[in-house]
CSV table of C-alpha atoms in Angstrom, one decimal:
chain,number,residue,atom,x,y,z
A,1,UNK,CA,27.8,156.1,77.3
A,2,UNK,CA,29.9,153.5,78.2
A,3,UNK,CA,27.7,151.3,80.3
A,4,UNK,CA,26.0,148.4,78.8
A,5,UNK,CA,22.7,149.9,77.8
A,6,UNK,CA,19.1,148.0,77.2
A,7,UNK,CA,17.7,146.2,74.3
A,8,UNK,CA,13.9,145.8,74.3
A,9,UNK,CA,12.6,143.8,71.3
A,10,UNK,CA,8.5,144.3,70.9
A,11,UNK,CA,5.5,143.4,68.8
A,12,UNK,CA,3.4,146.4,67.6
A,13,UNK,CA,0.5,143.7,67.0
A,14,UNK,CA,-1.1,143.6,63.4
A,15,UNK,CA,-1.9,147.3,61.8
A,16,UNK,CA,-4.8,148.3,64.6
A,17,UNK,CA,-2.9,151.0,67.1
A,18,UNK,CA,-5.4,149.8,69.6
A,19,UNK,CA,-3.8,145.9,69.7
A,20,UNK,CA,-0.4,147.7,71.0
A,21,UNK,CA,0.1,146.6,73.9
A,22,UNK,CA,1.1,149.6,76.8
A,23,UNK,CA,4.1,148.0,78.0
A,24,UNK,CA,5.3,147.8,74.2
A,25,UNK,CA,4.0,151.0,74.1
A,26,UNK,CA,6.1,151.9,76.5
A,27,UNK,CA,9.3,151.0,75.0
A,28,UNK,CA,8.9,152.5,72.3
A,29,UNK,CA,9.0,155.8,73.5
A,30,UNK,CA,11.4,155.2,76.1
A,31,UNK,CA,13.7,154.1,73.7
A,32,UNK,CA,17.2,156.6,72.5
A,33,UNK,CA,17.1,154.2,69.3
A,34,UNK,CA,14.2,152.7,67.6
A,35,UNK,CA,15.6,149.9,65.5
A,36,UNK,CA,13.4,147.6,62.7
A,37,UNK,CA,11.9,147.6,59.2
A,38,UNK,CA,10.7,150.9,58.2
A,39,UNK,CA,7.3,150.9,57.5
A,40,UNK,CA,7.1,149.0,61.2
A,41,UNK,CA,9.7,152.2,62.8
A,42,UNK,CA,6.5,154.5,61.3
A,43,UNK,CA,3.8,153.2,63.1
A,44,UNK,CA,5.5,153.9,66.4
A,45,UNK,CA,4.4,157.3,67.9
A,46,UNK,CA,7.3,160.6,67.2
A,47,UNK,CA,9.4,160.7,69.9
A,48,UNK,CA,11.5,164.2,70.5
A,49,UNK,CA,15.1,163.3,70.2
A,50,UNK,CA,14.7,159.2,69.4
A,51,UNK,CA,16.9,158.0,66.3
A,52,UNK,CA,15.3,156.0,64.1
A,53,UNK,CA,17.6,153.3,62.1
A,54,UNK,CA,15.0,152.1,59.2
A,55,UNK,CA,16.5,148.9,57.5
A,56,UNK,CA,14.8,146.6,54.2
A,57,UNK,CA,12.9,143.5,55.5
A,58,UNK,CA,15.5,141.0,54.5
A,59,UNK,CA,18.6,141.4,56.9
A,60,UNK,CA,16.7,140.3,60.5
A,61,UNK,CA,20.0,139.2,61.2
A,62,UNK,CA,22.5,142.5,60.3
A,63,UNK,CA,19.6,144.5,62.1
A,64,UNK,CA,19.6,142.2,65.9
A,65,UNK,CA,23.6,142.7,65.3
A,66,UNK,CA,23.3,146.5,64.9
A,67,UNK,CA,21.1,146.7,67.9
A,68,UNK,CA,22.8,144.8,70.2
A,69,UNK,CA,26.2,146.9,69.5
A,70,UNK,CA,24.3,150.1,70.0
A,71,UNK,CA,23.1,148.5,73.1
A,72,UNK,CA,26.3,147.2,74.1
A,73,UNK,CA,27.9,151.1,73.6
A,74,UNK,CA,24.9,152.0,76.3
A,75,UNK,CA,21.8,152.8,74.4
A,76,UNK,CA,18.1,152.2,74.9
A,77,UNK,CA,17.1,150.9,72.5
A,78,UNK,CA,13.8,149.5,71.2
A,79,UNK,CA,13.6,146.5,67.8
A,80,UNK,CA,10.3,147.2,66.2
A,81,UNK,CA,8.5,144.0,64.8
A,82,UNK,CA,5.3,143.3,64.0
A,83,UNK,CA,3.2,141.1,65.4
A,84,UNK,CA,4.5,139.1,68.4
A,85,UNK,CA,8.3,139.8,68.3
A,86,UNK,CA,8.8,136.0,69.2
A,87,UNK,CA,6.3,134.8,66.3
A,88,UNK,CA,8.7,134.6,63.3
A,89,UNK,CA,9.9,137.9,63.9
A,90,UNK,CA,12.9,139.3,65.4
A,91,UNK,CA,13.6,138.2,68.7
A,92,UNK,CA,15.0,134.7,67.5
A,93,UNK,CA,17.1,136.7,65.4
A,94,UNK,CA,18.4,139.1,68.2
A,95,UNK,CA,19.4,135.4,70.2
A,96,UNK,CA,20.8,134.3,66.6
A,97,UNK,CA,22.9,137.3,66.7
A,98,UNK,CA,23.8,137.4,70.4
A,99,UNK,CA,24.9,133.8,70.1
A,100,UNK,CA,27.5,134.2,67.6
A,101,UNK,CA,28.4,138.0,68.3
A,102,UNK,CA,30.7,140.1,70.1
A,103,UNK,CA,31.2,138.9,73.8
A,104,UNK,CA,30.7,142.3,75.1
A,105,UNK,CA,26.7,142.0,73.6
A,106,UNK,CA,26.4,139.5,76.8
A,107,UNK,CA,26.4,142.6,79.4
A,108,UNK,CA,22.9,144.2,77.1
A,109,UNK,CA,19.9,143.4,79.1
A,110,UNK,CA,17.7,142.5,76.8
A,111,UNK,CA,13.6,142.0,77.3
A,112,UNK,CA,10.9,140.9,74.8
A,113,UNK,CA,7.5,142.2,75.2
A,114,UNK,CA,5.6,140.2,73.3
A,115,UNK,CA,2.4,141.4,71.1
A,116,UNK,CA,-0.3,140.2,69.6
A,117,UNK,CA,0.5,138.0,66.1
A,118,UNK,CA,-1.5,138.0,63.2
A,119,UNK,CA,-3.4,134.6,63.8
A,120,UNK,CA,-4.9,135.9,66.8
A,121,UNK,CA,-6.6,138.9,64.8
A,122,UNK,CA,-6.8,137.1,62.4
A,123,UNK,CA,-9.4,134.1,64.2
A,124,UNK,CA,-10.7,137.2,66.4
A,125,UNK,CA,-11.8,138.8,63.0
A,126,UNK,CA,-14.0,135.7,61.9
A,127,UNK,CA,-14.9,134.1,65.2
A,128,UNK,CA,-13.2,131.7,66.8
A,129,UNK,CA,-10.9,129.4,64.7
A,130,UNK,CA,-8.4,128.6,67.1
A,131,UNK,CA,-10.7,127.1,69.5
A,132,UNK,CA,-9.3,123.6,69.4
A,133,UNK,CA,-5.6,122.0,68.9
A,134,UNK,CA,-3.6,124.4,66.5
A,135,UNK,CA,0.1,124.8,65.1
A,136,UNK,CA,1.3,128.0,63.3
A,137,UNK,CA,3.9,126.9,60.2
A,138,UNK,CA,5.5,129.4,58.1
A,139,UNK,CA,5.5,128.8,54.5
A,140,UNK,CA,8.9,130.7,53.6
A,141,UNK,CA,11.2,128.1,52.8
A,142,UNK,CA,14.3,130.5,53.0
A,143,UNK,CA,15.5,129.5,56.7
A,144,UNK,CA,14.7,125.6,55.6
A,145,UNK,CA,13.7,123.3,52.9
A,146,UNK,CA,10.1,123.1,51.4
A,147,UNK,CA,10.5,119.2,52.6
A,148,UNK,CA,10.7,120.4,56.0
A,149,UNK,CA,7.7,122.6,55.4
A,150,UNK,CA,5.4,119.8,53.2
A,151,UNK,CA,6.5,117.1,56.6
A,152,UNK,CA,5.1,119.5,59.6
A,153,UNK,CA,2.3,120.4,57.0
A,154,UNK,CA,1.0,116.8,56.6
A,155,UNK,CA,1.9,115.6,59.9
A,156,UNK,CA,-0.6,118.4,61.4
A,157,UNK,CA,-3.0,117.7,59.1
A,158,UNK,CA,-3.0,113.8,60.1
A,159,UNK,CA,-3.5,114.4,63.2
A,160,UNK,CA,-6.3,117.5,62.8
A,161,UNK,CA,-4.6,120.4,64.1
A,162,UNK,CA,-6.3,124.0,62.4
A,163,UNK,CA,-2.7,125.3,60.8
A,164,UNK,CA,-2.1,129.1,60.8
A,165,UNK,CA,0.1,129.2,57.6
A,166,UNK,CA,2.7,132.5,58.2
A,167,UNK,CA,4.4,134.1,54.9
A,168,UNK,CA,2.8,131.6,53.1
A,169,UNK,CA,2.9,133.8,49.9
A,170,UNK,CA,6.2,136.1,48.1
A,171,UNK,CA,7.6,137.1,44.7
A,172,UNK,CA,10.5,134.6,45.4
A,173,UNK,CA,8.0,132.1,46.7
A,174,UNK,CA,4.7,131.9,43.8
A,175,UNK,CA,3.8,128.6,44.5
A,176,UNK,CA,4.3,127.1,47.7
A,177,UNK,CA,0.8,128.2,49.5
A,178,UNK,CA,-0.8,126.2,46.7
A,179,UNK,CA,1.2,123.3,47.4
A,180,UNK,CA,-0.3,123.7,51.1
A,181,UNK,CA,-3.9,123.7,50.2
A,182,UNK,CA,-3.5,120.7,47.0
A,183,UNK,CA,-2.3,118.5,50.4
A,184,UNK,CA,-4.7,120.3,52.8
A,185,UNK,CA,-7.2,118.9,50.4
A,186,UNK,CA,-5.7,115.5,49.9
A,187,UNK,CA,-6.8,115.0,53.5
A,188,UNK,CA,-9.6,117.5,55.1
A,189,UNK,CA,-13.0,117.8,53.6
A,190,UNK,CA,-13.5,119.8,50.3
A,191,UNK,CA,-15.8,121.7,52.8
A,192,UNK,CA,-13.0,122.9,55.2
A,193,UNK,CA,-13.3,126.3,56.1
A,194,UNK,CA,-10.0,128.2,55.2
A,195,UNK,CA,-9.1,131.8,56.2
A,196,UNK,CA,-7.8,134.4,54.2
A,197,UNK,CA,-6.7,137.1,56.3
A,198,UNK,CA,-4.9,140.4,55.0
A,199,UNK,CA,-3.5,143.3,56.2
A,200,UNK,CA,-5.5,142.7,59.7
A,201,UNK,CA,-6.4,145.8,61.5
A,202,UNK,CA,-5.1,148.1,58.5
A,203,UNK,CA,-7.3,150.4,56.2
A,204,UNK,CA,-7.3,148.0,53.8
A,205,UNK,CA,-8.1,145.1,55.8
A,206,UNK,CA,-9.4,142.1,53.5
A,207,UNK,CA,-10.9,138.7,54.9
A,208,UNK,CA,-12.2,135.6,53.0
A,209,UNK,CA,-13.4,132.7,54.2
A,210,UNK,CA,-13.2,130.0,51.3
A,211,UNK,CA,-14.4,126.5,51.3
A,212,UNK,CA,-10.8,124.5,50.7
A,213,UNK,CA,-12.3,123.2,47.7
A,214,UNK,CA,-12.0,127.1,45.9
A,215,UNK,CA,-8.9,128.4,48.6
A,216,UNK,CA,-6.7,127.9,45.3
A,217,UNK,CA,-8.3,130.9,43.5
A,218,UNK,CA,-8.1,133.2,46.5
A,219,UNK,CA,-6.2,136.3,46.1
A,220,UNK,CA,-2.8,136.5,49.0
A,221,UNK,CA,0.0,138.2,49.6
A,222,UNK,CA,2.9,139.1,51.8
A,223,UNK,CA,0.5,140.4,54.5
A,224,UNK,CA,-2.0,137.7,54.3
A,225,UNK,CA,-2.4,134.8,57.1
A,226,UNK,CA,-4.0,132.0,56.6
A,227,UNK,CA,-6.0,129.7,58.5
A,228,UNK,CA,-6.6,125.8,57.7
A,229,UNK,CA,-9.6,124.7,59.6
A,230,UNK,CA,-9.4,121.1,61.3
A,231,UNK,CA,-11.8,118.5,60.6
A,232,UNK,CA,-14.4,119.9,63.0
A,233,UNK,CA,-14.0,123.4,62.3
A,234,UNK,CA,-18.2,125.3,61.6
A,235,UNK,CA,-19.3,128.1,60.1
A,236,UNK,CA,-22.4,129.7,62.1
A,237,UNK,CA,-24.7,132.0,59.8
A,238,UNK,CA,-25.6,135.2,61.6
A,239,UNK,CA,-28.8,137.2,60.4
A,240,UNK,CA,-26.4,139.6,58.7
A,241,UNK,CA,-22.8,139.3,56.7
A,242,UNK,CA,-20.1,136.4,56.5
A,243,UNK,CA,-20.7,133.6,59.0
A,244,UNK,CA,-18.8,133.4,62.1
A,245,UNK,CA,-16.4,130.6,62.3
A,246,UNK,CA,-15.8,128.4,65.0
A,247,UNK,CA,-13.9,125.3,65.9
A,248,UNK,CA,-15.5,123.9,69.3
A,249,UNK,CA,-13.5,122.9,72.6
A,250,UNK,CA,-15.0,119.3,72.5
A,251,UNK,CA,-13.4,117.2,70.0
A,252,UNK,CA,-13.9,113.0,69.5
A,253,UNK,CA,-12.2,111.0,68.5
A,254,UNK,CA,-12.6,109.5,64.6
A,255,UNK,CA,-12.9,105.9,63.7
B,1,UNK,CA,-34.2,147.4,75.3
B,2,UNK,CA,-35.6,146.1,73.3
B,3,UNK,CA,-33.0,146.3,70.2
B,4,UNK,CA,-30.5,143.7,70.2
B,5,UNK,CA,-27.2,144.5,72.1
B,6,UNK,CA,-23.6,143.9,71.5
B,7,UNK,CA,-21.8,140.9,72.6
B,8,UNK,CA,-17.5,141.4,73.0
B,9,UNK,CA,-15.5,138.8,73.7
B,10,UNK,CA,-12.3,139.8,75.3
B,11,UNK,CA,-8.8,138.6,76.8
B,12,UNK,CA,-7.4,140.3,79.9
B,13,UNK,CA,-3.7,138.9,78.5
B,14,UNK,CA,-1.6,137.1,80.9
B,15,UNK,CA,-1.4,138.7,84.5
B,16,UNK,CA,0.3,141.8,84.2
B,17,UNK,CA,-2.2,145.0,83.0
B,18,UNK,CA,0.3,146.5,80.8
B,19,UNK,CA,-0.6,143.5,77.9
B,20,UNK,CA,-4.1,144.3,78.1
B,21,UNK,CA,-5.1,146.1,75.0
B,22,UNK,CA,-6.5,148.9,74.7
B,23,UNK,CA,-9.3,147.6,72.2
B,24,UNK,CA,-9.7,145.2,75.4
B,25,UNK,CA,-9.8,147.9,77.5
B,26,UNK,CA,-12.1,150.0,75.9
B,27,UNK,CA,-14.2,147.2,75.8
B,28,UNK,CA,-14.1,146.8,79.6
B,29,UNK,CA,-15.4,149.9,79.8
B,30,UNK,CA,-17.7,150.3,77.8
B,31,UNK,CA,-19.8,147.0,78.6
B,32,UNK,CA,-23.4,147.5,80.8
B,33,UNK,CA,-22.6,144.6,82.5
B,34,UNK,CA,-19.3,142.5,82.5
B,35,UNK,CA,-19.8,137.9,82.2
B,36,UNK,CA,-16.6,135.4,83.6
B,37,UNK,CA,-14.7,133.9,85.8
B,38,UNK,CA,-14.6,135.6,89.2
B,39,UNK,CA,-10.6,136.5,89.2
B,40,UNK,CA,-10.8,137.8,85.4
B,41,UNK,CA,-13.5,139.9,86.3
B,42,UNK,CA,-11.9,141.7,89.6
B,43,UNK,CA,-8.7,142.3,87.1
B,44,UNK,CA,-11.3,144.8,84.9
B,45,UNK,CA,-10.7,148.1,86.6
B,46,UNK,CA,-14.5,149.1,88.3
B,47,UNK,CA,-16.8,151.3,86.7
B,48,UNK,CA,-19.4,152.7,87.2
B,49,UNK,CA,-22.6,151.5,87.4
B,50,UNK,CA,-21.8,148.5,85.5
B,51,UNK,CA,-23.2,145.1,86.4
B,52,UNK,CA,-20.5,142.2,86.7
B,53,UNK,CA,-21.7,138.7,86.7
B,54,UNK,CA,-19.1,136.4,88.2
B,55,UNK,CA,-19.2,132.5,88.0
B,56,UNK,CA,-17.2,130.0,88.8
B,57,UNK,CA,-14.3,128.5,86.1
B,58,UNK,CA,-15.6,125.1,85.0
B,59,UNK,CA,-19.2,126.5,83.3
B,60,UNK,CA,-18.0,128.0,80.1
B,61,UNK,CA,-21.1,127.1,78.0
B,62,UNK,CA,-23.7,128.2,80.2
B,63,UNK,CA,-22.0,131.7,80.6
B,64,UNK,CA,-21.7,132.1,77.1
B,65,UNK,CA,-25.3,131.6,77.2
B,66,UNK,CA,-26.3,134.1,79.6
B,67,UNK,CA,-23.9,136.4,78.2
B,68,UNK,CA,-25.8,135.9,74.9
B,69,UNK,CA,-29.6,136.2,76.5
B,70,UNK,CA,-28.1,139.4,78.3
B,71,UNK,CA,-27.4,140.6,74.8
B,72,UNK,CA,-30.2,139.6,72.8
B,73,UNK,CA,-31.8,141.6,75.3
B,74,UNK,CA,-30.5,145.1,73.9
B,75,UNK,CA,-27.5,144.9,76.6
B,76,UNK,CA,-24.3,145.8,76.2
B,77,UNK,CA,-21.9,142.6,77.3
B,78,UNK,CA,-18.2,142.0,77.5
B,79,UNK,CA,-17.2,138.3,78.1
B,80,UNK,CA,-13.8,138.5,79.7
B,81,UNK,CA,-11.4,135.8,79.6
B,82,UNK,CA,-7.7,135.4,80.6
B,83,UNK,CA,-4.6,135.6,77.7
B,84,UNK,CA,-6.2,135.4,74.2
B,85,UNK,CA,-10.4,134.5,74.1
B,86,UNK,CA,-9.9,132.7,70.6
B,87,UNK,CA,-7.0,129.5,72.4
B,88,UNK,CA,-8.6,127.7,75.3
B,89,UNK,CA,-11.1,130.3,76.6
B,90,UNK,CA,-14.2,131.2,76.0
B,91,UNK,CA,-14.8,132.8,72.2
B,92,UNK,CA,-15.1,129.6,70.8
B,93,UNK,CA,-18.0,128.9,73.9
B,94,UNK,CA,-20.0,131.7,72.9
B,95,UNK,CA,-19.9,130.5,69.0
B,96,UNK,CA,-20.8,127.0,70.5
B,97,UNK,CA,-23.5,128.7,72.4
B,98,UNK,CA,-24.4,130.7,69.5
B,99,UNK,CA,-24.9,127.7,67.3
B,100,UNK,CA,-27.1,125.8,69.4
B,101,UNK,CA,-29.3,127.7,71.2
B,102,UNK,CA,-32.0,130.8,71.1
B,103,UNK,CA,-32.5,131.7,67.3
B,104,UNK,CA,-33.2,135.5,68.5
B,105,UNK,CA,-29.2,135.3,69.8
B,106,UNK,CA,-28.1,135.8,65.8
B,107,UNK,CA,-29.3,139.3,65.9
B,108,UNK,CA,-26.6,139.6,68.7
B,109,UNK,CA,-23.7,141.7,67.2
B,110,UNK,CA,-20.7,139.3,68.5
B,111,UNK,CA,-17.3,140.7,68.3
B,112,UNK,CA,-13.7,139.3,69.4
B,113,UNK,CA,-11.1,141.3,70.4
B,114,UNK,CA,-7.8,139.7,70.5
B,115,UNK,CA,-5.3,139.1,73.6
B,116,UNK,CA,-1.9,138.0,74.5
B,117,UNK,CA,-1.7,134.2,74.8
B,118,UNK,CA,0.2,132.7,78.0
B,119,UNK,CA,2.7,131.1,75.4
B,120,UNK,CA,3.6,134.7,73.7
B,121,UNK,CA,4.3,135.7,77.4
B,122,UNK,CA,6.2,132.9,78.8
B,123,UNK,CA,8.0,132.9,75.6
B,124,UNK,CA,9.1,136.4,75.8
B,125,UNK,CA,9.7,136.3,79.8
B,126,UNK,CA,13.3,133.8,78.3
B,127,UNK,CA,14.0,134.1,75.1
B,128,UNK,CA,12.4,133.3,72.0
B,129,UNK,CA,11.6,129.6,72.0
B,130,UNK,CA,8.7,129.8,69.3
B,131,UNK,CA,11.3,131.1,67.2
B,132,UNK,CA,10.8,128.5,64.8
B,133,UNK,CA,7.2,126.9,64.0
B,134,UNK,CA,5.1,125.6,66.6
B,135,UNK,CA,2.1,123.9,68.3
B,136,UNK,CA,-0.3,124.7,71.0
B,137,UNK,CA,-1.8,121.8,72.5
B,138,UNK,CA,-4.3,121.7,75.5
B,139,UNK,CA,-3.7,118.6,77.7
B,140,UNK,CA,-7.6,118.9,79.2
B,141,UNK,CA,-9.4,115.6,78.3
B,142,UNK,CA,-12.4,116.6,79.2
B,143,UNK,CA,-13.6,117.7,76.3
B,144,UNK,CA,-11.3,115.5,74.0
B,145,UNK,CA,-10.1,111.7,74.5
B,146,UNK,CA,-6.8,111.3,75.6
B,147,UNK,CA,-5.8,108.9,72.7
B,148,UNK,CA,-6.3,111.9,70.8
B,149,UNK,CA,-3.8,114.2,72.8
B,150,UNK,CA,-1.3,112.3,73.4
B,151,UNK,CA,-1.6,111.2,69.2
B,152,UNK,CA,-1.5,115.1,68.5
B,153,UNK,CA,1.8,115.4,70.6
B,154,UNK,CA,3.6,112.3,69.1
B,155,UNK,CA,2.9,114.1,65.5
B,156,UNK,CA,4.2,117.7,66.9
B,157,UNK,CA,7.4,115.6,68.6
B,158,UNK,CA,7.8,113.7,65.7
B,159,UNK,CA,7.8,116.0,62.7
B,160,UNK,CA,10.2,118.9,65.2
B,161,UNK,CA,7.0,121.5,66.2
B,162,UNK,CA,8.4,123.6,69.8
B,163,UNK,CA,5.1,122.5,71.8
B,164,UNK,CA,3.1,124.3,74.1
B,165,UNK,CA,1.2,122.4,76.5
B,166,UNK,CA,-2.2,124.5,77.7
B,167,UNK,CA,-3.8,122.9,81.1
B,168,UNK,CA,-0.8,120.7,82.0
B,169,UNK,CA,-2.3,119.7,84.9
B,170,UNK,CA,-5.2,120.2,87.6
B,171,UNK,CA,-6.5,118.3,90.6
B,172,UNK,CA,-8.4,116.6,88.2
B,173,UNK,CA,-5.7,115.7,85.7
B,174,UNK,CA,-2.5,114.6,88.3
B,175,UNK,CA,-1.0,112.6,85.6
B,176,UNK,CA,-1.3,114.1,82.3
B,177,UNK,CA,1.7,116.5,82.1
B,178,UNK,CA,4.3,113.7,83.2
B,179,UNK,CA,2.6,111.3,80.5
B,180,UNK,CA,3.6,113.8,77.8
B,181,UNK,CA,7.2,114.7,79.5
B,182,UNK,CA,7.1,110.6,79.5
B,183,UNK,CA,6.6,110.7,75.7
B,184,UNK,CA,8.4,113.5,74.8
B,185,UNK,CA,11.2,111.9,75.9
B,186,UNK,CA,11.0,108.7,73.7
B,187,UNK,CA,11.5,111.5,71.0
B,188,UNK,CA,13.6,114.0,71.9
B,189,UNK,CA,17.2,114.6,73.2
B,190,UNK,CA,17.7,114.4,77.4
B,191,UNK,CA,18.8,118.0,77.1
B,192,UNK,CA,15.9,119.4,75.0
B,193,UNK,CA,14.9,122.9,77.0
B,194,UNK,CA,11.1,122.9,78.9
B,195,UNK,CA,9.8,126.0,79.8
B,196,UNK,CA,7.6,126.2,82.7
B,197,UNK,CA,6.2,129.4,83.2
B,198,UNK,CA,4.1,129.6,86.2
B,199,UNK,CA,1.6,132.5,86.9
B,200,UNK,CA,2.8,134.7,83.9
B,201,UNK,CA,3.0,138.3,84.8
B,202,UNK,CA,1.4,138.4,87.9
B,203,UNK,CA,3.4,139.3,91.6
B,204,UNK,CA,3.8,135.8,91.9
B,205,UNK,CA,5.6,134.8,88.6
B,206,UNK,CA,7.5,131.9,88.7
B,207,UNK,CA,9.7,130.9,85.3
B,208,UNK,CA,11.5,127.6,85.1
B,209,UNK,CA,13.6,126.3,82.5
B,210,UNK,CA,14.5,122.8,82.9
B,211,UNK,CA,16.4,119.9,80.5
B,212,UNK,CA,13.7,117.8,79.8
B,213,UNK,CA,15.7,114.7,81.5
B,214,UNK,CA,14.8,116.1,84.5
B,215,UNK,CA,11.6,118.0,83.8
B,216,UNK,CA,9.4,115.5,85.4
B,217,UNK,CA,10.2,116.8,89.0
B,218,UNK,CA,9.5,120.0,87.6
B,219,UNK,CA,5.9,121.3,90.4
B,220,UNK,CA,3.6,122.9,87.8
B,221,UNK,CA,-0.1,123.7,88.8
B,222,UNK,CA,-3.2,124.9,86.6
B,223,UNK,CA,-1.5,128.6,86.3
B,224,UNK,CA,1.0,126.6,84.6
B,225,UNK,CA,2.6,127.0,80.9
B,226,UNK,CA,4.9,124.2,79.5
B,227,UNK,CA,7.0,124.8,76.3
B,228,UNK,CA,8.9,121.9,75.1
B,229,UNK,CA,11.7,122.6,72.5
B,230,UNK,CA,12.3,121.9,69.2
B,231,UNK,CA,15.5,119.7,68.8
B,232,UNK,CA,17.3,123.0,67.5
B,233,UNK,CA,15.9,124.9,70.8
B,234,UNK,CA,19.0,126.2,72.3
B,235,UNK,CA,20.2,128.4,75.4
B,236,UNK,CA,22.6,131.4,75.4
B,237,UNK,CA,24.6,132.1,78.2
B,238,UNK,CA,24.3,135.7,79.7
B,239,UNK,CA,26.8,137.2,82.1
B,240,UNK,CA,23.9,137.4,84.6
B,241,UNK,CA,21.0,135.3,85.8
B,242,UNK,CA,19.7,132.2,83.9
B,243,UNK,CA,20.3,131.8,80.1
B,244,UNK,CA,18.0,132.8,77.1
B,245,UNK,CA,16.7,130.5,75.5
B,246,UNK,CA,15.5,130.4,72.2
B,247,UNK,CA,14.7,128.7,68.5
B,248,UNK,CA,16.8,129.5,65.3
B,249,UNK,CA,14.9,130.4,62.9
B,250,UNK,CA,16.4,128.0,60.1
B,251,UNK,CA,16.0,125.0,60.4
B,252,UNK,CA,18.3,121.9,58.1
B,253,UNK,CA,16.6,118.7,57.3
B,254,UNK,CA,17.8,115.5,59.5
B,255,UNK,CA,18.8,112.9,57.8
């Protein structure tokens, strides 16, 4: 194998296999090699003769380089992400690795297949909280200073975007989510709905909608996606079960 | 049929049927009634005995009420959106209609199935431009004053979000995209990559990446999604074809 191969970056969507697009499923099935974080690889259907290269969650760039090298050698490589690969996932790491890496890698045909990112699935589960303008913000300060996170969050809240928080918490980042919710509380009403969507689409899925005033007390972990409503985000009671949450499309300027 | 029925809101994803999730496909197949904008209904596979209620593009709330009424009468109704139904699409209209409508509608079991929204597919086509924090902003001023659009755009640019512009232009809104790009040019470098993704996943797909300095001259229409890069968004040349566009995950505070 000496002709350059291909590298396809796919997202599995959140946990439920019924959210995996046919295009991503095809890229999984046709690959000679799958590269990704172990638990994601375990979600790809078994494929005879396919090699699987599992790695730890924290080595995106190394994993991307490995995948590019494998593809440059002529393999059909599929890099596996959760959600959508372009949203806080592997696609950016692949292009970073490409830019800084072996010039031979430039011959690899790279394709990205979009997927259902966590905030869309979380929103769908409760109603339509992303019905207006919204932002997606990672709370991880591994890759950017907390000052930037805070500045972006304040700006988004000030102009009344709905805000989806990715990577809200981890053992290495225990206080950031609490700090973000405290900042939100200085701008938004205490009644603002906040959605905590954990392990969406998996058997252990747990979704909580809390008022901002008490949101700091809701448990969250690495598998949680948090959505802070806009000033217009509303609850609609239903006959049984938790109310729906939605953000109206219409928006009047505030005085 | 007197027991309340169900209403499922699905997104077809952008044009390519390989982006339709199995969950959305199932909701299309199991419906007794499909409700939606005509061209979207035409994309649903034919189903014997299924009733299809096509409507014009501009009557979301009326269509949502009709769907709820049909479901309240006991039908299995699927409301069909493009992209993801929760992003500038039908899901919010359904909950608006529910909130202001017949109390009997509260008995309908409403489910939203997430989909691949246009900005994810547009991003995937060119690389990973949404690799950092980003916003989704509708330029339509049917539902909010232009002053709000402008304020949100300025705030998002000021803190260096990547900005995806939905509904950038129409015959009724001819100048808004130009105005948005002019605002961007006051904040971002003239070299900032701007992506124009038209009819993504359809046979007539056309994707252009232009420098912000000349982006005002790129043709766009109702089927176009525009992404304005952050200050860090970069091009990576490839051996053949247009360069990839990506936004690095890492972000340093600017002085």
